[in-house]
Amino acid sequence: MNYPRLMLASAALMITQAAFAQSSVTLYGVIDYGLNFVNNAQTIVNGARTGRHQYAMSSSIMQGNRWGLRGAEDLGGGYKAIFVLESGFDVGTGNFQQGGDLFGRQAYVGISSPYGTITLGRQYDSVVDFIGPVTGAVGNGTYSLHGNDINNFGNTYRVNNAVKFTSNTYGGLRFGGLYSLGGVAGSFGTNSIFSFGGSYGFGGLTVAAAFLKARDPNRSFWGNNVNSSSTASNLGSISGVQVNPVYGGFASASSYQVAGAAVQYTFAGAVIGANYSHISFRDLNDPASGNLALTNPRGYTGNASFNSYAAFVRYALTPFLWVNGSYDYLTGGAIQGKEGAKYHLFNAALDYFLSKRTDVYFMADYQIASGTDSTGQPAVASYLTITPSSNAHQVVLRVGMRHLF
């Protein structure tokens, strides 16, 4: 008998078993689906834009649909190898969300340590990480997001090819940053994205701040999915039935910036909070954005900026029944003699938990718009994922169900 070979095989088996014992992979997900009523949704009749009632089913409103795999392997000394693969999907059609990407929500690998975590891949920016959890969208969902999620507080856009550092928590303080390499030979900054931010929690108080800058955003940020266009606007056409009239006319920006801050306080079954952000679309009419006839049909030059203000409250009527409300005010977009627009967004939601993992909810949302929007037309009410109104007002009602696994 070959004892050395037998001993080697036994040792290898023991090492393998130990590695399995120290590793874990978790399957998790969210399924959110419901029925919407919209009192006025744009449609084209005889070549003219008009409004009609709309009944439709939709996914990912109270929370984004997903399924994912999360894994960790203990490397010893407080170090772990980690990974996440997370896919967004539409319940009604079975299609991928996030522009057709298989793992469009997140896909990264990295190392966690006693000093923090470094990850590589498709990831969330610092605005999402630090400000996102302390906004009204937590209880009021997608329809409460400022102007088609103009500041990305709601995580509408992700970052490809990113290197990210997230600190551990030190006395309530946590911070981090991200950098996405554009990958263009001879031009380090082209298509690059960077962000940084932090949060501090003490008792029931949480404060957070973050900054995000995306260069060549029509490609690097709004257009980084498999179904994105390298020539057209990835914020949607501004003619016909509109997609994003709030800021869709600014797709030719050389850079996109968001600076934001948020505060939240939890006490006696209630959560109250507020946030602010300044959003700018800089150096419009950039040829690198694509075909300027498509990304900038209005011929804008210079900078366009917005200011967004919001306040929200959540209150537990019982341990199983929560009432949520928020108000958002967005103003800006003036450029080259074109006046800006103003959007008032009112949201309310009633959320009943059937169990720890399943709830049913009702949402009521109302928006008022005024001024001139990014397309150079009279501003219309517009929600993320909802067809814009044909006029300045829009009501959205929704009944939905969410299940976590």
Coordinates of C-alpha atoms in Angstrom, one line a residue:
M1 CA 0.0 0.0 0.0
N2 CA 1.2 3.5 -0.9
Y3 CA 1.0 5.2 2.6
P4 CA 2.4 8.6 1.6
R5 CA -0.1 8.9 -1.2
L6 CA -2.9 7.8 1.1
M7 CA -1.9 10.3 3.7
L8 CA -1.8 13.1 1.2
A9 CA -5.3 12.2 -0.1
S10 CA -6.6 12.1 3.5
A11 CA -5.1 15.5 4.3
A12 CA -6.6 17.0 1.2
L13 CA -10.0 15.6 2.1
M14 CA -9.8 17.0 5.6
I15 CA -8.8 20.5 4.3
T16 CA -11.7 20.4 1.8
Q17 CA -14.1 19.5 4.5
A18 CA -12.8 22.3 6.8
A19 CA -13.2 24.8 3.9
F20 CA -16.8 23.7 3.4
A21 CA -17.5 24.0 7.1
Q22 CA -16.2 27.6 7.1
S23 CA -18.1 28.7 4.0
S24 CA -21.7 29.8 3.4
V25 CA -23.9 30.7 0.5
T26 CA -27.4 32.2 1.0
L27 CA -30.2 32.4 -1.5
Y28 CA -32.5 35.5 -0.8
G29 CA -35.0 37.7 -2.6
V30 CA -37.9 40.1 -2.8
I31 CA -41.1 39.7 -4.8
D32 CA -43.3 42.8 -5.1
Y33 CA -46.3 43.1 -7.4
G34 CA -49.5 45.0 -7.6
L35 CA -52.3 46.8 -9.5
N36 CA -52.1 50.5 -10.4
F37 CA -54.7 53.0 -11.4
V38 CA -53.4 56.3 -13.1
N39 CA -56.0 59.0 -13.7
N40 CA -54.1 60.5 -16.6
A41 CA -51.4 58.8 -18.7
Q42 CA -50.1 60.1 -22.0
T43 CA -51.2 58.6 -25.3
I44 CA -51.2 59.7 -28.9
V45 CA -54.5 60.1 -30.6
N46 CA -54.6 61.4 -34.2
G47 CA -51.0 62.5 -33.9
A48 CA -51.7 64.6 -30.8
R49 CA -50.7 63.9 -27.2
T50 CA -53.6 63.4 -24.8
G51 CA -54.4 61.7 -21.5
R52 CA -56.4 58.6 -20.6
H53 CA -57.1 56.5 -17.5
Q54 CA -54.7 53.6 -17.2
Y55 CA -55.0 50.3 -15.3
A56 CA -51.8 48.2 -15.2
M57 CA -49.8 45.7 -13.2
S58 CA -46.3 46.5 -12.2
S59 CA -43.3 45.2 -10.2
S60 CA -40.8 46.7 -7.8
I61 CA -42.7 49.6 -6.4
M62 CA -42.6 49.2 -2.6
Q63 CA -39.3 47.4 -3.0
G64 CA -37.2 46.3 -6.0
N65 CA -37.8 42.7 -7.1
R66 CA -34.7 40.5 -6.9
W67 CA -33.2 37.1 -6.3
G68 CA -29.6 36.8 -5.2
L69 CA -26.8 34.7 -3.9
R70 CA -24.6 35.9 -1.1
G71 CA -21.5 34.0 0.0
A72 CA -18.6 34.2 2.4
E73 CA -15.6 32.1 3.2
D74 CA -13.6 32.5 6.4
L75 CA -10.0 33.1 5.6
G76 CA -8.9 33.4 9.2
G77 CA -7.6 36.4 11.2
G78 CA -10.9 38.3 10.8
Y79 CA -10.7 38.2 6.9
K80 CA -13.4 36.7 4.7
A81 CA -13.8 36.3 0.9
I82 CA -17.2 37.5 -0.1
F83 CA -19.4 37.7 -3.1
V84 CA -22.9 38.8 -4.2
L85 CA -24.8 38.1 -7.4
E86 CA -28.2 39.8 -7.6
S87 CA -30.7 39.8 -10.4
G88 CA -33.7 42.1 -10.8
F89 CA -36.8 40.8 -12.5
D90 CA -40.4 41.7 -13.5
V91 CA -43.0 39.3 -12.0
G92 CA -45.6 40.0 -14.7
T93 CA -43.4 39.2 -17.7
G94 CA -40.5 37.3 -16.3
N95 CA -38.1 39.8 -18.0
F96 CA -34.9 41.0 -16.5
Q97 CA -35.0 44.5 -15.1
Q98 CA -32.0 46.9 -15.1
G99 CA -31.8 47.2 -18.9
G100 CA -31.7 43.4 -19.6
D101 CA -28.7 42.6 -17.4
L102 CA -28.6 39.1 -15.9
F103 CA -27.2 40.4 -12.6
G104 CA -28.2 44.0 -13.1
R105 CA -28.7 44.9 -9.5
Q106 CA -25.3 43.8 -8.1
A107 CA -22.4 41.5 -9.0
Y108 CA -19.2 41.7 -7.0
V109 CA -16.4 39.9 -5.2
G110 CA -14.2 41.1 -2.5
I111 CA -12.5 40.8 0.9
S112 CA -13.9 41.9 4.3
S113 CA -11.4 42.6 7.1
P114 CA -11.1 44.0 10.6
Y115 CA -10.6 47.4 8.9
G116 CA -13.4 47.4 6.3
T117 CA -14.5 45.8 3.0
I118 CA -13.1 46.1 -0.5
T119 CA -15.3 44.9 -3.4
L120 CA -14.9 44.8 -7.2
G121 CA -17.7 44.7 -9.7
R122 CA -21.1 46.2 -10.5
Q123 CA -22.2 48.0 -7.3
Y124 CA -24.2 50.7 -5.6
D125 CA -22.8 54.2 -5.3
S126 CA -22.3 56.1 -2.0
V127 CA -25.5 58.1 -2.4
V128 CA -27.5 54.8 -2.5
D129 CA -25.5 53.2 0.4
F130 CA -25.6 56.1 2.9
I131 CA -28.6 58.3 2.0
G132 CA -30.9 55.7 0.4
P133 CA -31.8 54.0 3.7
V134 CA -32.9 57.3 5.4
T135 CA -35.4 58.5 2.8
G136 CA -39.2 58.4 2.4
A137 CA -38.9 55.7 -0.2
V138 CA -38.4 53.1 2.5
G139 CA -42.1 53.3 3.4
N140 CA -43.6 55.0 0.4
G141 CA -41.8 53.2 -2.4
T142 CA -40.7 54.2 -5.9
Y143 CA -43.5 56.7 -6.5
S144 CA -42.2 58.9 -3.7
L145 CA -38.8 59.5 -5.4
H146 CA -37.9 63.0 -6.4
G147 CA -38.5 63.7 -10.1
N148 CA -38.0 60.3 -11.7
D149 CA -35.3 59.6 -9.1
I150 CA -33.2 62.5 -10.4
N151 CA -30.7 62.2 -7.5
N152 CA -30.5 58.4 -7.6
F153 CA -31.6 58.2 -3.9
G154 CA -33.8 55.3 -5.0
N155 CA -31.0 53.3 -6.6
T156 CA -32.3 53.5 -10.2
Y157 CA -28.8 53.4 -11.6
R158 CA -25.8 51.2 -10.7
V159 CA -22.1 51.5 -11.4
N160 CA -20.1 49.1 -13.5
N161 CA -16.4 48.1 -13.1
A162 CA -16.2 49.7 -9.7
V163 CA -13.7 49.4 -6.9
K164 CA -15.4 50.1 -3.6
F165 CA -14.3 50.5 0.1
T166 CA -16.8 50.4 3.0
S167 CA -15.5 50.9 6.5
N168 CA -16.6 49.0 9.6
T169 CA -18.7 50.9 12.1
Y170 CA -16.8 53.0 14.6
G171 CA -18.9 54.3 17.5
G172 CA -21.8 54.8 15.1
L173 CA -19.7 56.2 12.2
R174 CA -19.4 54.5 8.9
F175 CA -18.0 55.8 5.6
G176 CA -16.9 54.7 2.2
G177 CA -16.2 55.5 -1.4
L178 CA -16.3 54.1 -4.9
Y179 CA -14.4 54.6 -8.2
S180 CA -15.4 53.2 -11.6
L181 CA -12.7 53.0 -14.2
G182 CA -13.9 54.0 -17.7
G183 CA -11.5 51.6 -19.4
V184 CA -10.7 54.0 -22.3
A185 CA -7.1 53.7 -23.6
G186 CA -5.2 57.0 -23.3
S187 CA -8.0 58.8 -21.3
F188 CA -8.2 57.7 -17.7
G189 CA -11.1 59.9 -16.8
T190 CA -13.4 59.1 -19.7
N191 CA -16.6 57.3 -18.6
S192 CA -15.3 57.3 -15.0
I193 CA -17.6 57.6 -11.9
F194 CA -16.7 58.3 -8.3
S195 CA -18.6 58.8 -5.1
F196 CA -18.0 59.0 -1.4
G197 CA -20.1 59.4 1.7
G198 CA -20.8 58.5 5.3
S199 CA -23.4 58.2 8.0
Y200 CA -23.5 58.5 11.8
G201 CA -26.0 56.9 14.1
F202 CA -26.5 57.8 17.8
G203 CA -29.5 56.4 19.6
G204 CA -32.5 57.0 17.4
L205 CA -30.7 59.7 15.3
T206 CA -29.1 59.0 11.9
V207 CA -27.4 61.6 9.7
A208 CA -25.9 60.9 6.3
A209 CA -24.2 62.7 3.4
A210 CA -22.8 61.7 0.1
F211 CA -21.5 62.9 -3.3
L212 CA -21.6 61.4 -6.7
K213 CA -20.0 62.4 -10.0
A214 CA -20.4 60.5 -13.3
R215 CA -18.4 61.6 -16.4
D216 CA -20.0 60.9 -19.8
P217 CA -23.2 59.8 -17.9
N218 CA -25.3 58.9 -20.9
R219 CA -23.0 56.0 -21.4
S220 CA -21.3 55.4 -18.1
F221 CA -24.2 55.8 -15.7
W222 CA -27.6 55.9 -17.4
G223 CA -26.5 53.7 -20.3
N224 CA -24.4 50.9 -18.8
N225 CA -26.8 48.0 -19.4
V226 CA -26.9 45.4 -22.2
N227 CA -29.9 47.1 -23.9
S228 CA -28.4 50.6 -23.6
S229 CA -27.6 52.7 -26.7
S230 CA -24.2 54.2 -27.5
T231 CA -25.7 56.9 -29.7
A232 CA -29.3 57.7 -28.5
S233 CA -30.4 59.2 -25.2
N234 CA -30.6 56.6 -22.5
L235 CA -33.0 58.8 -20.6
G236 CA -35.6 58.2 -23.2
S237 CA -37.0 60.1 -26.2
I238 CA -38.5 63.5 -25.6
S239 CA -40.9 63.3 -28.5
G240 CA -44.2 61.3 -28.7
V241 CA -45.2 59.7 -25.4
Q242 CA -42.6 61.0 -23.0
V243 CA -40.5 58.8 -20.8
N244 CA -38.6 61.2 -18.5
P245 CA -39.6 64.9 -19.1
V246 CA -38.1 66.0 -15.8
Y247 CA -34.5 65.6 -16.9
G248 CA -34.5 63.6 -20.1
G249 CA -33.6 66.6 -22.1
F250 CA -30.2 66.8 -20.4
A251 CA -28.8 63.5 -21.7
S252 CA -25.9 65.4 -23.5
A253 CA -24.3 66.4 -20.2
S254 CA -20.5 65.9 -20.0
S255 CA -20.9 65.2 -16.3
Y256 CA -23.7 64.5 -13.8
Q257 CA -23.3 65.4 -10.1
V258 CA -25.3 64.9 -6.9
A259 CA -24.5 66.3 -3.5
G260 CA -27.0 65.2 -0.8
A261 CA -27.6 65.0 2.9
A262 CA -30.3 63.3 5.1
V263 CA -31.4 63.1 8.7
Q264 CA -33.7 60.6 10.4
Y265 CA -35.0 60.2 14.0
T266 CA -36.7 57.2 15.4
F267 CA -38.8 57.3 18.6
A268 CA -41.9 55.7 20.2
G269 CA -42.9 53.7 17.1
A270 CA -42.4 56.6 14.8
V271 CA -39.8 57.6 12.2
I272 CA -39.4 61.2 10.9
G273 CA -36.8 62.5 8.5
A274 CA -35.8 65.0 5.8
N275 CA -33.3 65.2 3.0
Y276 CA -31.8 67.6 0.5
S277 CA -29.9 67.3 -2.7
H278 CA -28.4 69.5 -5.4
I279 CA -28.2 67.9 -8.8
S280 CA -26.4 69.3 -11.8
F281 CA -26.1 68.4 -15.5
R282 CA -22.9 70.1 -16.6
D283 CA -21.4 71.1 -20.0
L284 CA -24.4 70.1 -22.1
N285 CA -24.0 69.4 -25.8
D286 CA -21.0 67.1 -25.3
P287 CA -20.3 65.1 -28.5
A288 CA -19.2 62.1 -26.4
S289 CA -22.8 61.6 -25.2
G290 CA -23.7 60.1 -28.6
N291 CA -25.6 61.5 -31.6
L292 CA -26.4 65.0 -30.5
A293 CA -29.5 65.1 -32.6
L294 CA -30.8 62.4 -30.2
T295 CA -29.2 63.3 -26.9
N296 CA -29.7 67.1 -27.3
P297 CA -32.4 67.8 -29.8
R298 CA -33.1 71.2 -28.1
G299 CA -29.5 72.3 -28.6
Y300 CA -28.8 73.2 -24.9
T301 CA -25.4 74.4 -23.8
G302 CA -24.1 75.2 -20.4
N303 CA -25.3 73.8 -17.1
A304 CA -28.7 72.9 -15.7
S305 CA -29.3 72.3 -12.0
F306 CA -32.0 71.3 -9.6
N307 CA -32.6 71.4 -5.9
S308 CA -34.6 68.7 -4.2
Y309 CA -36.2 68.9 -0.7
A310 CA -38.2 66.1 1.1
A311 CA -39.7 65.2 4.4
F312 CA -41.3 62.0 5.5
V313 CA -42.9 60.2 8.5
R314 CA -43.7 56.5 9.3
Y315 CA -45.8 55.5 12.3
A316 CA -46.7 52.1 13.6
L317 CA -50.4 52.1 14.5
T318 CA -49.9 48.5 15.7
P319 CA -46.9 46.2 15.3
F320 CA -48.5 45.0 12.1
L321 CA -49.9 48.2 10.6
W322 CA -47.8 51.1 9.5
V323 CA -48.9 54.4 8.0
N324 CA -46.4 56.3 5.8
G325 CA -46.4 59.7 4.3
S326 CA -43.9 62.0 2.5
Y327 CA -43.7 65.3 0.6
D328 CA -41.1 66.1 -2.1
Y329 CA -40.4 69.4 -3.7
L330 CA -38.1 69.6 -6.8
T331 CA -37.2 72.8 -8.6
G332 CA -34.8 73.8 -11.3
G333 CA -33.8 73.1 -14.9
A334 CA -33.6 76.7 -16.2
I335 CA -31.2 77.1 -19.0
Q336 CA -30.5 79.5 -22.0
G337 CA -33.6 81.6 -21.2
K338 CA -35.8 78.6 -20.7
E339 CA -37.5 78.8 -17.3
G340 CA -37.3 75.9 -14.9
A341 CA -39.9 73.6 -13.6
K342 CA -41.4 72.9 -10.1
Y343 CA -42.8 69.6 -8.9
H344 CA -44.8 69.0 -5.7
L345 CA -45.2 65.3 -4.8
F346 CA -47.5 64.0 -2.1
N347 CA -47.4 60.4 -1.0
A348 CA -49.3 58.2 1.5
A349 CA -49.1 54.5 2.1
L350 CA -50.8 52.0 4.5
D351 CA -48.8 48.8 5.0
Y352 CA -50.1 45.7 6.8
F353 CA -47.8 42.8 7.7
L354 CA -49.3 39.4 7.4
S355 CA -46.1 37.9 8.8
K356 CA -42.4 38.9 9.1
R357 CA -41.9 38.3 5.5
T358 CA -45.2 39.1 3.8
D359 CA -47.2 42.3 3.6
V360 CA -50.0 43.9 1.6
Y361 CA -50.1 47.7 1.1
F362 CA -52.1 50.5 -0.4
M363 CA -50.5 53.7 -1.9
A364 CA -52.0 57.0 -2.9
D365 CA -49.8 59.6 -4.7
Y366 CA -50.5 63.0 -6.2
Q367 CA -48.2 65.3 -8.1
I368 CA -48.5 68.9 -9.3
A369 CA -46.1 70.3 -11.9
S370 CA -45.5 73.9 -13.2
G371 CA -43.1 75.8 -15.5
T372 CA -41.1 74.4 -18.4
D373 CA -39.5 70.9 -18.2
S374 CA -36.3 69.7 -19.7
T375 CA -37.9 69.0 -23.1
G376 CA -38.8 72.7 -23.5
Q377 CA -42.5 72.0 -23.1
P378 CA -45.0 72.8 -20.3
A379 CA -44.1 70.7 -17.3
V380 CA -46.2 67.6 -16.7
A381 CA -46.6 65.4 -13.7
S382 CA -44.1 62.4 -14.0
Y383 CA -43.4 59.4 -11.7
L384 CA -40.7 56.9 -12.1
T385 CA -42.0 53.8 -14.0
I386 CA -45.4 55.5 -14.7
T387 CA -46.3 57.0 -18.1
P388 CA -46.3 60.8 -17.5
S389 CA -49.5 62.8 -17.4
S390 CA -50.6 64.9 -20.4
N391 CA -51.1 67.8 -18.0
A392 CA -49.7 69.3 -14.8
H393 CA -51.6 66.9 -12.5
Q394 CA -51.5 63.1 -11.9
V395 CA -53.0 60.7 -9.4
V396 CA -51.6 57.2 -8.9
L397 CA -53.3 54.5 -6.7
R398 CA -51.8 51.1 -6.1
V399 CA -52.7 47.9 -4.2
G400 CA -49.7 45.5 -3.9
M401 CA -48.2 42.6 -2.1
R402 CA -44.6 42.0 -1.1
H403 CA -42.9 38.8 0.0
L404 CA -39.3 38.4 1.2
F405 CA -37.4 35.1 1.1

